[in-house]
Amino acid sequence: MEETLAIVKPDAVAAGFVGKILSRIEEEGFRVRGLKMVHLREGEARLFYGVHRGKPFYESLVAFMTSGPVVAIALEREDGVAHWRRVMGVTDPASAAEGTLRSLYGTTVQRNAVHGSDSVENGVGEINFFFNTLEKT
Ligand code: IDP
Ligand code: MG
């Protein structure tokens, strides 16, 4: 079993897609181990996306991710990291395969509805960033 962090980003929360995305998570056979809505502060978003510091989209990404509440979800499934990335689709919704969450609910390469960890190691780190031991089963 692998854990991975999913985030419903501010665009998809504001557009009312949290329920549809949670349904898809359950249909795909993930176990939800932790779930909460949070509004990231600037420093937290900068830290979470620190790997992208210096890239042209970094400042705008931080502004977007702090623009409204997000829903953070700790997921568990066999092959969870790769499976969640398949369910999300590629970064740019315009290129994402039909039926993927980014194709369904994303609008631009930045406002792409959902986040997913990119490795098992980062999945553990990202879950620990959002959830303490009491908030996760
Ligand atoms: P990922 O979310 O598919 O793993 P990353 O390259 O890790 O993609 O980028 C993190 C996030 O930064 C993306 O999900 C998207 O919101 C934003 N982003 C990535 N590339 C661009 C870009 O070229 N322009 C604007 N925003 C971008
Ligand atoms: Mg990434």
CSV table of C-alpha atoms and ligand atoms in Angstrom, one decimal:
chain,number,residue,atom,x,y,z
A,1,MET,CA,0.0,0.0,0.0
A,2,GLU,CA,1.2,3.5,-0.8
A,3,GLU,CA,0.1,6.8,0.6
A,4,THR,CA,-0.2,9.9,-1.4
A,5,LEU,CA,-1.5,13.4,-0.9
A,6,ALA,CA,-4.4,14.8,-3.0
A,7,ILE,CA,-5.4,18.4,-2.8
A,8,VAL,CA,-8.6,19.9,-4.2
A,9,LYS,CA,-7.3,23.3,-5.3
A,10,PRO,CA,-9.0,26.6,-4.7
A,11,ASP,CA,-10.5,26.7,-8.2
A,12,ALA,CA,-12.3,23.4,-7.9
A,13,VAL,CA,-13.4,24.1,-4.3
A,14,ALA,CA,-14.9,27.4,-5.4
A,15,ALA,CA,-16.6,25.8,-8.4
A,16,GLY,CA,-18.3,23.2,-6.2
A,17,PHE,CA,-16.4,20.0,-7.4
A,18,VAL,CA,-15.3,18.7,-4.0
A,19,GLY,CA,-18.1,16.1,-3.9
A,20,LYS,CA,-17.5,14.8,-7.4
A,21,ILE,CA,-13.8,14.5,-6.8
A,22,LEU,CA,-14.4,12.6,-3.5
A,23,SER,CA,-16.7,10.3,-5.3
A,24,ARG,CA,-14.1,9.6,-7.9
A,25,ILE,CA,-11.5,8.9,-5.2
A,26,GLU,CA,-13.9,6.2,-3.7
A,27,GLU,CA,-14.7,4.7,-7.1
A,28,GLU,CA,-11.0,4.4,-7.8
A,29,GLY,CA,-10.6,2.2,-4.7
A,30,PHE,CA,-8.6,4.6,-2.6
A,31,ARG,CA,-9.0,4.6,1.2
A,32,VAL,CA,-9.3,8.1,2.7
A,33,ARG,CA,-7.0,8.2,5.7
A,34,GLY,CA,-7.3,12.0,6.4
A,35,LEU,CA,-9.5,14.8,5.1
A,36,LYS,CA,-9.7,18.5,5.9
A,37,MET,CA,-10.4,21.9,4.5
A,38,VAL,CA,-7.7,24.6,5.1
A,39,HIS,CA,-6.9,28.0,3.8
A,40,LEU,CA,-3.1,28.1,3.3
A,41,ARG,CA,-1.2,31.2,4.4
A,42,GLU,CA,1.4,32.6,2.0
A,43,GLY,CA,4.4,31.1,4.0
A,44,GLU,CA,2.8,27.7,4.0
A,45,ALA,CA,2.1,27.7,0.2
A,46,ARG,CA,5.7,28.9,-0.4
A,47,LEU,CA,7.0,26.0,1.7
A,48,PHE,CA,4.7,23.4,0.1
A,49,TYR,CA,5.8,24.4,-3.4
A,50,GLY,CA,9.4,25.2,-2.4
A,51,VAL,CA,10.7,22.8,-5.1
A,52,HIS,CA,9.3,25.3,-7.7
A,53,ARG,CA,10.9,28.4,-6.2
A,54,GLY,CA,12.6,30.5,-9.0
A,55,LYS,CA,10.4,29.1,-11.7
A,56,PRO,CA,8.4,31.7,-13.7
A,57,PHE,CA,5.1,30.5,-12.4
A,58,TYR,CA,6.0,30.2,-8.7
A,59,GLU,CA,4.7,33.6,-7.4
A,60,SER,CA,1.5,33.2,-9.3
A,61,LEU,CA,1.1,29.6,-8.1
A,62,VAL,CA,1.5,30.8,-4.5
A,63,ALA,CA,-1.1,33.5,-5.0
A,64,PHE,CA,-3.5,31.0,-6.5
A,65,MET,CA,-3.0,28.4,-3.8
A,66,THR,CA,-3.7,31.0,-1.1
A,67,SER,CA,-6.7,32.6,-2.9
A,68,GLY,CA,-9.3,30.4,-1.2
A,69,PRO,CA,-9.7,27.2,0.8
A,70,VAL,CA,-8.4,23.8,-0.4
A,71,VAL,CA,-9.3,20.3,0.7
A,72,ALA,CA,-6.4,18.1,1.6
A,73,ILE,CA,-6.9,14.3,1.4
A,74,ALA,CA,-4.5,11.6,2.6
A,75,LEU,CA,-5.1,8.7,0.3
A,76,GLU,CA,-4.0,5.0,0.4
A,77,ARG,CA,-4.1,2.5,-2.3
A,78,GLU,CA,-1.9,-0.1,-4.0
A,79,ASP,CA,0.3,1.8,-6.4
A,80,GLY,CA,-1.4,4.9,-4.9
A,81,VAL,CA,1.1,7.6,-6.1
A,82,ALA,CA,1.0,6.6,-9.8
A,83,HIS,CA,-2.6,5.7,-9.7
A,84,TRP,CA,-3.7,9.1,-8.4
A,85,ARG,CA,-1.5,10.8,-11.0
A,86,ARG,CA,-3.3,8.8,-13.7
A,87,VAL,CA,-6.7,9.8,-12.3
A,88,MET,CA,-5.6,13.5,-12.3
A,89,GLY,CA,-4.1,13.5,-15.8
A,90,VAL,CA,-1.2,15.6,-16.9
A,91,THR,CA,-0.5,19.1,-15.5
A,92,ASP,CA,-2.2,21.1,-18.4
A,93,PRO,CA,-5.9,20.3,-18.6
A,94,ALA,CA,-5.8,21.0,-22.3
A,95,SER,CA,-3.5,18.0,-22.8
A,96,ALA,CA,-5.0,15.8,-20.1
A,97,ALA,CA,-6.7,12.6,-21.3
A,98,GLU,CA,-10.5,12.5,-21.5
A,99,GLY,CA,-12.1,11.6,-18.2
A,100,THR,CA,-9.2,12.6,-16.0
A,101,LEU,CA,-10.0,15.1,-13.2
A,102,ARG,CA,-7.9,17.8,-14.7
A,103,SER,CA,-9.6,17.4,-18.1
A,104,LEU,CA,-13.0,17.4,-16.4
A,105,TYR,CA,-12.5,20.2,-13.8
A,106,GLY,CA,-9.3,22.1,-14.6
A,107,THR,CA,-9.3,25.3,-16.7
A,108,THR,CA,-5.7,26.4,-17.2
A,109,VAL,CA,-2.2,24.9,-16.5
A,110,GLN,CA,-2.2,26.7,-13.2
A,111,ARG,CA,-5.9,26.3,-12.3
A,112,ASN,CA,-5.9,22.6,-12.8
A,113,ALA,CA,-8.2,21.5,-10.0
A,114,VAL,CA,-6.1,18.9,-8.1
A,115,HIS,CA,-2.7,18.2,-6.8
A,116,GLY,CA,-1.0,14.8,-6.4
A,117,SER,CA,2.3,13.8,-4.9
A,118,ASP,CA,5.0,12.8,-7.4
A,119,SER,CA,6.8,10.1,-5.4
A,120,VAL,CA,6.3,7.8,-2.4
A,121,GLU,CA,8.8,9.8,-0.4
A,122,ASN,CA,7.2,13.1,-1.2
A,123,GLY,CA,3.7,11.6,-0.5
A,124,VAL,CA,4.8,10.8,3.0
A,125,GLY,CA,6.3,14.3,3.5
A,126,GLU,CA,3.3,16.1,2.0
A,127,ILE,CA,0.8,14.1,4.2
A,128,ASN,CA,2.9,15.0,7.3
A,129,PHE,CA,2.9,18.7,6.1
A,130,PHE,CA,-1.0,18.7,6.3
A,131,PHE,CA,-1.9,16.2,8.9
A,132,ASN,CA,-0.7,15.5,12.5
A,133,THR,CA,-1.1,12.0,14.0
A,134,LEU,CA,-4.5,12.7,15.5
A,135,GLU,CA,-5.9,13.9,12.2
A,136,LYS,CA,-5.1,10.7,10.3
A,137,THR,CA,-6.1,7.1,10.7
B,1,IDP,P1,2.0,18.7,-11.2
B,1,IDP,O1,1.0,19.4,-10.3
B,1,IDP,O2,1.4,18.0,-12.4
B,1,IDP,O3,2.9,17.8,-10.4
B,1,IDP,P2,4.2,20.6,-11.3
B,1,IDP,O4,5.2,20.7,-12.4
B,1,IDP,O5,4.6,20.0,-10.0
B,1,IDP,O6,2.9,19.8,-11.8
B,1,IDP,O7,3.6,22.1,-10.9
B,1,IDP,C1,2.9,22.3,-9.7
B,1,IDP,C2,1.8,23.2,-10.1
B,1,IDP,O8,2.2,24.5,-10.6
B,1,IDP,C3,0.8,22.7,-11.2
B,1,IDP,O9,-0.1,21.7,-10.8
B,1,IDP,C4,0.2,24.0,-11.7
B,1,IDP,O10,-0.9,24.4,-10.8
B,1,IDP,C5,1.3,24.9,-11.6
B,1,IDP,N1,2.1,25.0,-12.9
B,1,IDP,C6,3.0,24.1,-13.4
B,1,IDP,N2,3.5,24.5,-14.5
B,1,IDP,C7,2.9,25.7,-14.8
B,1,IDP,C8,3.1,26.7,-15.9
B,1,IDP,O11,3.8,26.5,-16.8
B,1,IDP,N3,2.3,27.8,-15.8
B,1,IDP,C9,1.5,28.1,-14.7
B,1,IDP,N4,1.3,27.2,-13.7
B,1,IDP,C10,2.0,26.0,-13.7
B,2,MG,MG,4.3,18.2,-8.9
